[in-house]
Short mmCIF file of C-alpha atoms in Angstrom, two decimals:
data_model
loop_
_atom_site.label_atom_id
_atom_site.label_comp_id
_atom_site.label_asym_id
_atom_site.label_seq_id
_atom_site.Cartn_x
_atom_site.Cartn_y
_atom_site.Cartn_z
CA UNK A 1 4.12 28.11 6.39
CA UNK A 2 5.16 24.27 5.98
CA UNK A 3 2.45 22.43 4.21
CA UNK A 4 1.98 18.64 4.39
CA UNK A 5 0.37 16.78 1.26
CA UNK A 6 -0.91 13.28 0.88
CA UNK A 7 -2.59 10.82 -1.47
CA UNK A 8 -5.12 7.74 0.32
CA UNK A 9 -6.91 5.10 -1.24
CA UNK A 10 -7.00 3.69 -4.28
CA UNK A 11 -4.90 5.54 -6.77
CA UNK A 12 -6.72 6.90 -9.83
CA UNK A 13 -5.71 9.68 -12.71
CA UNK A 14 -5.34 12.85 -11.78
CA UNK A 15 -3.91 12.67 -8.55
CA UNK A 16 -0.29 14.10 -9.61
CA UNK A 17 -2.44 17.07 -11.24
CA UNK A 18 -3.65 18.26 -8.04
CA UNK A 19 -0.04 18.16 -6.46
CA UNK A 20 1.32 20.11 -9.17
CA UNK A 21 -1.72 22.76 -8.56
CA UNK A 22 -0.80 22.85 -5.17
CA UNK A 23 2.59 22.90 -4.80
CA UNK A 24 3.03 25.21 -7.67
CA UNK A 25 0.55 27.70 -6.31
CA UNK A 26 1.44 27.46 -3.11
CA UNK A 27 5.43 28.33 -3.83
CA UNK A 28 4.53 30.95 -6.37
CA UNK A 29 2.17 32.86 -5.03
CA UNK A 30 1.91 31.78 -0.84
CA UNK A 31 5.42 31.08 -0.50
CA UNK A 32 4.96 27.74 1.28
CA UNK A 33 7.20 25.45 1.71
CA UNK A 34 5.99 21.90 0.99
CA UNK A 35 6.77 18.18 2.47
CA UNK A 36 5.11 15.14 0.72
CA UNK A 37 3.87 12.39 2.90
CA UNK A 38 4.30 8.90 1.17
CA UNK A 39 2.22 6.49 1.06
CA UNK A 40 -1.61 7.84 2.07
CA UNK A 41 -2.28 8.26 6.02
CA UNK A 42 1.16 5.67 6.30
CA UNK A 43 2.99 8.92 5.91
CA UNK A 44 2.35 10.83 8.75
CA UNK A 45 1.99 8.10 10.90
CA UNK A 46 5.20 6.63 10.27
CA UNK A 47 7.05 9.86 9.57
CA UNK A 48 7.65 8.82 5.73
CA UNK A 49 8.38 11.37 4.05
CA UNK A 50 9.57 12.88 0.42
CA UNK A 51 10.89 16.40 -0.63
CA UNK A 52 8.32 17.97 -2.81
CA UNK A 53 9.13 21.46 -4.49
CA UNK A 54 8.44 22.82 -8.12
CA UNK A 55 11.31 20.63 -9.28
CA UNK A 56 9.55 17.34 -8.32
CA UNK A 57 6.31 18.57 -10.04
CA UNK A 58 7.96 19.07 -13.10
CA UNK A 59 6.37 17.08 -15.90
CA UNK A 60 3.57 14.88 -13.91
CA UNK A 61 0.73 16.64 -15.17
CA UNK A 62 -0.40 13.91 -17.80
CA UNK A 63 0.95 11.04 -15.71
CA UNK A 64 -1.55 8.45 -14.06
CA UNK A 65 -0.79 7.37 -10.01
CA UNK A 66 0.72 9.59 -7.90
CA UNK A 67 4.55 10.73 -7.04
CA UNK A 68 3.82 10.16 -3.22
CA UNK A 69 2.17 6.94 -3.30
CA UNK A 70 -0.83 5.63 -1.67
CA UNK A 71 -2.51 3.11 0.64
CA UNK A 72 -5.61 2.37 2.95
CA UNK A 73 -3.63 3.09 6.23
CA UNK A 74 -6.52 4.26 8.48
CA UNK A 75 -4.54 5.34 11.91
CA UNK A 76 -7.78 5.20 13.95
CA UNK A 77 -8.01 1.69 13.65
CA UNK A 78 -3.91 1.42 15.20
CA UNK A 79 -2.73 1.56 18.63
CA UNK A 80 -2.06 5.74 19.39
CA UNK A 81 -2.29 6.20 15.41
CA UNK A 82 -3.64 9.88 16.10
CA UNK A 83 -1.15 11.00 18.23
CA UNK A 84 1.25 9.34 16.37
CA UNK A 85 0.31 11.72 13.66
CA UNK A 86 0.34 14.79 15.49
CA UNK A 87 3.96 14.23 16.83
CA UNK A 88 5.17 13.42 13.21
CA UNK A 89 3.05 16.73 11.94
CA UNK A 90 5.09 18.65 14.68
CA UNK A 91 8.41 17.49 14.42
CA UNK A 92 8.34 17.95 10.98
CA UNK A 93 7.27 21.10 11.12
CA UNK A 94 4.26 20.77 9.04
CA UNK A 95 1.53 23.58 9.72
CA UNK A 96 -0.89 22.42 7.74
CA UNK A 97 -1.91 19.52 5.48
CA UNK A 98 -3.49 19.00 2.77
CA UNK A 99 -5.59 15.62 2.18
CA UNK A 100 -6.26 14.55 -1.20
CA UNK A 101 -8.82 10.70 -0.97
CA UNK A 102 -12.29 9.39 -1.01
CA UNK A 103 -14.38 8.39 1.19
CA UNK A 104 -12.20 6.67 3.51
CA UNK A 105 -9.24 9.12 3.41
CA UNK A 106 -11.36 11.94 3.64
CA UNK A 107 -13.23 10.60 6.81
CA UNK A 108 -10.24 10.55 8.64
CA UNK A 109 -9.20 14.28 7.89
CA UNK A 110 -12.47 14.61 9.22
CA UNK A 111 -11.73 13.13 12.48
CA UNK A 112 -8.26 14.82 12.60
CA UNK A 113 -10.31 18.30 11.73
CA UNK A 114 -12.00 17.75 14.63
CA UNK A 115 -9.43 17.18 16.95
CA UNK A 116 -7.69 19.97 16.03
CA UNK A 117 -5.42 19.39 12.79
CA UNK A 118 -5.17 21.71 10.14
CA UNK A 119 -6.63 19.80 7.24
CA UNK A 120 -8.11 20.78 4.08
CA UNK A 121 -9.67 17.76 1.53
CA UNK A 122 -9.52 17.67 -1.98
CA UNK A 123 -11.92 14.57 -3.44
CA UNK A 124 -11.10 12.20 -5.35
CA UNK A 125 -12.31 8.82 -6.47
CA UNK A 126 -12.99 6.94 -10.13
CA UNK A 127 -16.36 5.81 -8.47
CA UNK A 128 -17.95 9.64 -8.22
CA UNK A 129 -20.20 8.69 -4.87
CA UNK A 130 -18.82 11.50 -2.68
CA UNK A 131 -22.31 13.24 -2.16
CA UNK A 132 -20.18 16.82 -1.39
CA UNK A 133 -19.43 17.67 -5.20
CA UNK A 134 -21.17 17.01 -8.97
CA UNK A 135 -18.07 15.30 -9.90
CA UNK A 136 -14.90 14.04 -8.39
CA UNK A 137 -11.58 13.62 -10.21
CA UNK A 138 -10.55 10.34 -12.08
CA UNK A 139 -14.21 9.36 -13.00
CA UNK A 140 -14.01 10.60 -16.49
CA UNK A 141 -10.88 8.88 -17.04
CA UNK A 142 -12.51 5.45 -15.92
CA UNK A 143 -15.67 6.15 -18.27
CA UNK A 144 -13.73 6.82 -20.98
CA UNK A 145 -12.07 3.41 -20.47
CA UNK A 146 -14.79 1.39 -19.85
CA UNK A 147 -16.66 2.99 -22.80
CA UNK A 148 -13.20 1.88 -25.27
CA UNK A 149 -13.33 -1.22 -23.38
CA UNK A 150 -17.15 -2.17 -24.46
CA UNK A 151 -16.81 -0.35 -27.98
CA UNK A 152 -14.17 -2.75 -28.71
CA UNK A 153 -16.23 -5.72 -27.15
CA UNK A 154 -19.50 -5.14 -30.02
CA UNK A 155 -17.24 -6.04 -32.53
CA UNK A 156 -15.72 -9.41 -30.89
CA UNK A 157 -19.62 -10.05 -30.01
CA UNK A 158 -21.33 -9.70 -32.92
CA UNK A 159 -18.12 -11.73 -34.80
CA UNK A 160 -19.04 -15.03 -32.36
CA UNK A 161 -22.62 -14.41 -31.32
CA UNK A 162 -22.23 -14.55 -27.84
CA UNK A 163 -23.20 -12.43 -24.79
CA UNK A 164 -20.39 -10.34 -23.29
CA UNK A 165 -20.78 -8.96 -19.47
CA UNK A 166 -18.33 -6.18 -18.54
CA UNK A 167 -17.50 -6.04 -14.92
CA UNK A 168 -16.47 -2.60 -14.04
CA UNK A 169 -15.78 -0.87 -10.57
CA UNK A 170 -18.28 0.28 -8.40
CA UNK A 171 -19.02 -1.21 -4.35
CA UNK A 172 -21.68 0.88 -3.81
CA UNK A 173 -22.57 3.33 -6.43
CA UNK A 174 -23.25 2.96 -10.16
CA UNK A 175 -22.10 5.34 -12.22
CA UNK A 176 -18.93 4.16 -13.87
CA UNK A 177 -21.44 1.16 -15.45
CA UNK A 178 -24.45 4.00 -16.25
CA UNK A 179 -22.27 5.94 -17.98
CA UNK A 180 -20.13 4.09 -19.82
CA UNK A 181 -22.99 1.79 -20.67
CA UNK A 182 -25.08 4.23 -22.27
CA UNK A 183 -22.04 5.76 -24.20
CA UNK A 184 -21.01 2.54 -25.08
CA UNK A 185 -24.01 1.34 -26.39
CA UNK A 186 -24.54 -1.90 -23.84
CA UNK A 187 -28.25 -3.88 -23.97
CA UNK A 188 -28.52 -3.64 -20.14
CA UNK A 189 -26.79 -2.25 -17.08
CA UNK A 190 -26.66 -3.84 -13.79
CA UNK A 191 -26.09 -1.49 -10.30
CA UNK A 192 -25.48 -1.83 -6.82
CA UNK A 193 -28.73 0.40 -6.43
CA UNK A 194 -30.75 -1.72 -8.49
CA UNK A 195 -30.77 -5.23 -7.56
CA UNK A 196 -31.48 -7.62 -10.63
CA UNK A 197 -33.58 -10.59 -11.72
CA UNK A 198 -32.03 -12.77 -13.54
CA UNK A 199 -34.80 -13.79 -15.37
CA UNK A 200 -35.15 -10.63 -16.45
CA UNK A 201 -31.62 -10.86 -17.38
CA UNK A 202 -32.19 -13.79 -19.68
CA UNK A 203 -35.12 -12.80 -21.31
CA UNK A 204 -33.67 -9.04 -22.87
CA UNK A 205 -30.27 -11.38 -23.68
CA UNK A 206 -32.59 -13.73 -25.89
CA UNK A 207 -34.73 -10.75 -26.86
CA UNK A 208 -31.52 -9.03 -28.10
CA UNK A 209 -30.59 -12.07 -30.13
CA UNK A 210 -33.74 -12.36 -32.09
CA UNK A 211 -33.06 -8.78 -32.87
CA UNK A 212 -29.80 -10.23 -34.86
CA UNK A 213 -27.77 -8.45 -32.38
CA UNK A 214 -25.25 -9.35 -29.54
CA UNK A 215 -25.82 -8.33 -26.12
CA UNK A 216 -23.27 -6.24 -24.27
CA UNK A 217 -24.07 -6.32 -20.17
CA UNK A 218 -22.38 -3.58 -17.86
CA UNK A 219 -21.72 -4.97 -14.23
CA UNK A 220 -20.94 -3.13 -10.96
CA UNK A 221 -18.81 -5.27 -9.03
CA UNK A 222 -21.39 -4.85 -6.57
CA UNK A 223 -24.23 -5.51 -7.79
CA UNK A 224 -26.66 -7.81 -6.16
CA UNK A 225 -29.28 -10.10 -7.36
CA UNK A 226 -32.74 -8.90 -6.56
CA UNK A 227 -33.44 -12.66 -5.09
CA UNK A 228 -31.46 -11.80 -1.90
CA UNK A 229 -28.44 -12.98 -2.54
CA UNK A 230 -24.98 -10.94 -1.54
CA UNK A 231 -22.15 -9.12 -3.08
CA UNK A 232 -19.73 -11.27 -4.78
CA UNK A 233 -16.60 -11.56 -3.04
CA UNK A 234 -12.85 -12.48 -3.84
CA UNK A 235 -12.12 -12.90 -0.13
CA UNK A 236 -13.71 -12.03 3.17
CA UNK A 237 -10.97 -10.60 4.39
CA UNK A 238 -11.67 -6.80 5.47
CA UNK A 239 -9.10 -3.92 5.17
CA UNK A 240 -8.43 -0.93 7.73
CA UNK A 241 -11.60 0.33 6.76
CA UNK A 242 -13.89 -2.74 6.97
CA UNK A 243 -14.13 -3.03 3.64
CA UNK A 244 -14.04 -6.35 1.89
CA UNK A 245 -12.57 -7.29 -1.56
CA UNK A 246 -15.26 -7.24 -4.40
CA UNK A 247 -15.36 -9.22 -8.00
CA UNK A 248 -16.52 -11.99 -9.78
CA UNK A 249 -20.29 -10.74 -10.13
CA UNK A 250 -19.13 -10.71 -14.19
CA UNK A 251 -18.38 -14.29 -13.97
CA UNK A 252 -21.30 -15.44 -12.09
CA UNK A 253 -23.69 -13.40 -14.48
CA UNK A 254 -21.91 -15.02 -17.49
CA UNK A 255 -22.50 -18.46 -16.03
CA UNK A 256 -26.07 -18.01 -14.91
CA UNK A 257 -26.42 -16.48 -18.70
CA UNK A 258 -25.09 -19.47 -20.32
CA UNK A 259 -27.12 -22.31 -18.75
CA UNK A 260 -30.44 -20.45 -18.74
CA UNK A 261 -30.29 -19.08 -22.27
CA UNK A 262 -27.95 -22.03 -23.74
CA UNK A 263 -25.72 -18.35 -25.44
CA UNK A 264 -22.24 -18.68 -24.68
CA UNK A 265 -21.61 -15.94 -22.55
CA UNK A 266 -18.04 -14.58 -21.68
CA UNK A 267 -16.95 -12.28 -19.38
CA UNK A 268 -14.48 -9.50 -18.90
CA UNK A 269 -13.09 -7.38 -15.89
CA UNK A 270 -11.41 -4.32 -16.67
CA UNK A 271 -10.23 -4.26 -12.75
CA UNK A 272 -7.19 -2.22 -12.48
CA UNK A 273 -7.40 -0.52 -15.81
CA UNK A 274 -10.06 1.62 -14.94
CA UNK A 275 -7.43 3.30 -12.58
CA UNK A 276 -4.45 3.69 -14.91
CA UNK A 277 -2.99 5.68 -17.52
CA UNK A 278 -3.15 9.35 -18.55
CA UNK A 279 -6.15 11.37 -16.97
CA UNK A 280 -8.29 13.12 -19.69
CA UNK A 281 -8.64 16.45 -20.14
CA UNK A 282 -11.69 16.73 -18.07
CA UNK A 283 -9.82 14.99 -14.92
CA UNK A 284 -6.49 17.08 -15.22
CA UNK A 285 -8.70 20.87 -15.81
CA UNK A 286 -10.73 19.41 -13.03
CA UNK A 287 -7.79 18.59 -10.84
CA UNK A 288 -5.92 21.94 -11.25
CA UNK A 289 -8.88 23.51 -10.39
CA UNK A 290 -8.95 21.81 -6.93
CA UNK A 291 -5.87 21.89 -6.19
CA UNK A 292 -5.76 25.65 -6.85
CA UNK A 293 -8.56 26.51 -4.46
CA UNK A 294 -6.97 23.93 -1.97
CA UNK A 295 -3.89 25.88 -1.18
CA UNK A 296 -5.93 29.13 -1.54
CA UNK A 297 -8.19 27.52 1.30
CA UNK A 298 -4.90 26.50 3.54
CA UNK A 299 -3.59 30.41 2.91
CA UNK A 300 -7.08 31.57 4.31
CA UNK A 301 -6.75 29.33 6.90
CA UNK A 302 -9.94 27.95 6.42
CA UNK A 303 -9.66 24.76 7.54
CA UNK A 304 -11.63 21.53 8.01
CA UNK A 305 -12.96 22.02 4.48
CA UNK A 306 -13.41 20.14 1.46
CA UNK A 307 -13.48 21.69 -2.18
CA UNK A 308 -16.45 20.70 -4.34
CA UNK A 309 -17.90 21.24 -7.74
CA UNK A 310 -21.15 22.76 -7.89
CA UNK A 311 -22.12 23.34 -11.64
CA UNK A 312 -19.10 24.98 -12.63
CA UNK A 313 -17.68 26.54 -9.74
CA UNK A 314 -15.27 25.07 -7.20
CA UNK A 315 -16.77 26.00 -3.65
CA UNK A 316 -15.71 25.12 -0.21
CA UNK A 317 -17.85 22.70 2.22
CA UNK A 318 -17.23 21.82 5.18
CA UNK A 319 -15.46 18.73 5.45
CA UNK A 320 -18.22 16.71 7.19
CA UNK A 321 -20.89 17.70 4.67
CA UNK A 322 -18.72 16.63 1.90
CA UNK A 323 -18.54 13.00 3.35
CA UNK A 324 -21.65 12.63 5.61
CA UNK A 325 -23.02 10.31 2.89
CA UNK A 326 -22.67 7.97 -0.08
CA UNK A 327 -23.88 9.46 -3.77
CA UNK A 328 -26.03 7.04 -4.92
CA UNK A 329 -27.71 6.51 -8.30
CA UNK A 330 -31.33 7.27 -7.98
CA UNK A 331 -34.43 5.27 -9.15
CA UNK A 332 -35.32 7.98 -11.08
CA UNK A 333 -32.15 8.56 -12.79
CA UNK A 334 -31.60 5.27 -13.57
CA UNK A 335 -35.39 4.93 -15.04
CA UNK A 336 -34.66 7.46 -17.67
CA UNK A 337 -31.54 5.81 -18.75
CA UNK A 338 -33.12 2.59 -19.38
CA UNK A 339 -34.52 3.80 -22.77
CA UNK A 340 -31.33 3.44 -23.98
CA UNK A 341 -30.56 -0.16 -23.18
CA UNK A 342 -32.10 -3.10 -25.32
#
């Protein structure tokens, strides 16, 4: 069997870990043969393509990105971009294909499933809002990085008396600011799922001064302000998947800090960051372990499914039910967490 693999979306740690699972497992122990796709859903629609054996595995387990490359290609949204895929699948020879994404690459192999591909999913994403699995890969890298980021920022803080609001990733979903604000020790933490007053805001930053402490505020890039106002944008211009180009929340928090409270008030986005670099430990164990059951799944031919974490077991679900919906913090979870903050 000739087995496809390819890496969509945004890039994040632990993507060269599942490769190496694969491809290593799959040569071993399936005897596949494997062709890498380059460049996310680009691959296969364009016929770009990469050897990928044992030998081009070798020594990527710690590394951050991934060998094939990635973008947010989405061939539904191109002129004859599905069969353009399925004549590139067949002249290639490729009998099966293995997607690893998010949301958005994920939905696709969906969509292909359905029409007849051979696709099996593998989840990734640093924001940890695919609602199929406890955990996806590359989140514990980008809480560990935020959490360095605002342990470093007390100390700076405290040393100027000012307010410092840490923009972190997040469109939708909240948990790279929940976590790594309540391991990092931050006075408040601002979601998508939680729209804010900034009153509110004000008051616990002036409440955390009289306490002869500096406040540290965690941002979602998008989060919204609970007095109806929108997402803060860099652009309005939409990619492949509709989605516009978040950021600047941290800035426009800062400002809104400053003039209210009369506390200078800086901010920092960590951006890009939260996507680089070595995985942890976590993210690579966690990444094997997908990958592992991935090619097991493609040998079984049980296709159309994504693997998930459930406790501490990797499972299969179907595709769909791994991406039918976002993973969202919940009132209630975010409620409990508040004790920490102040």
């Amino acid at each position: 069997m000739r087995v496809g693999v390819l890496t969509g979306g945004g890039d994040c740690p632990g993507l060269n870990a599942v490769i190496r699972a694969v491809v290593r497992k799959g040569v071993q122990q399936h005897g596949f043969e494997f062709i890498g796709f380059r460049n996310g859903w680009k691959g296969p629609l364009e016929g770009l393509t990469m050897p990928l054996g044992i030998e081009e595995c070798r020594g990527i387990l710690p590394r951050g990105g991934t060998i094939l490359g990635s973008s947010r290609t989405n061939p539904f949204s191109i002129e004859n971009g599905v069969e353009r895929i399925q004549a590139n699948l067949a002249e290639h020879g490729v009998d099966a294909l293995v997607a690893i994404g998010g949301e958005d690459t994920l939905g696709v192999a969906t969509k292909l499933a359905d029409l007849g591909v051979n696709v099996v999913g593998v989840p990734k994403t640093i924001d940890n809002d695919l609602s199929g699995t406890d955990f996806t890969f590359g989140f514990d890298t980008a809480v560990n990085i935020a959490t360095e980021a605002i342990d470093r920022l007390h100390t700076t803080a405290e040393s100027h008396h000012r307010v410092l609001v840490v923009e972190v990733m997040g469109r939708h979903a909240g948990w790279i600011a929940l976590h790594s604000g309540i391991a990092g020790g931050a006075s408040m933490v601002l979601i998508p799922e939680q729209p804010f007053d900034i009153e509110e805001v004000c008051s616990q930053v002036e409440a955390r001064f009289q306490s002869q402490y500096a406040p540290i505020v965690v941002v979602s890039e998008g989060a919204v302000p609970a007095d109806g106002g929108d997402m803060t944008l860099v652009s309005g211009e939409k990619d492949e998947f509709g989605h516009v180009r978040l950021g600047g929340i941290g800035d426009r928090l800062a400002h809104e800090i400053e003039q209210r409270t009369g506390k200078e008030a800086r901010a920092v986005v960590l951006g890009h960051v939260q996507r680089g670099g070595t995985p942890t430990a976590f993210d690579r164990w966690l990444a094997t372990r997908f990958g592992l059951q991935a090619i097991d799944a493609v040998a079984d031919g049980d296709f159309g499914t994504m693997m998930a974490l459930r406790g501490t077991r990797i499972i299969r679900v179907p595709l769909r039910e791994g991406t039918a919906e976002l993973k969202l913090v919940s009132p209630e979870e975010y409620a409990e967490a508040e004790v920490f903050f102040g």
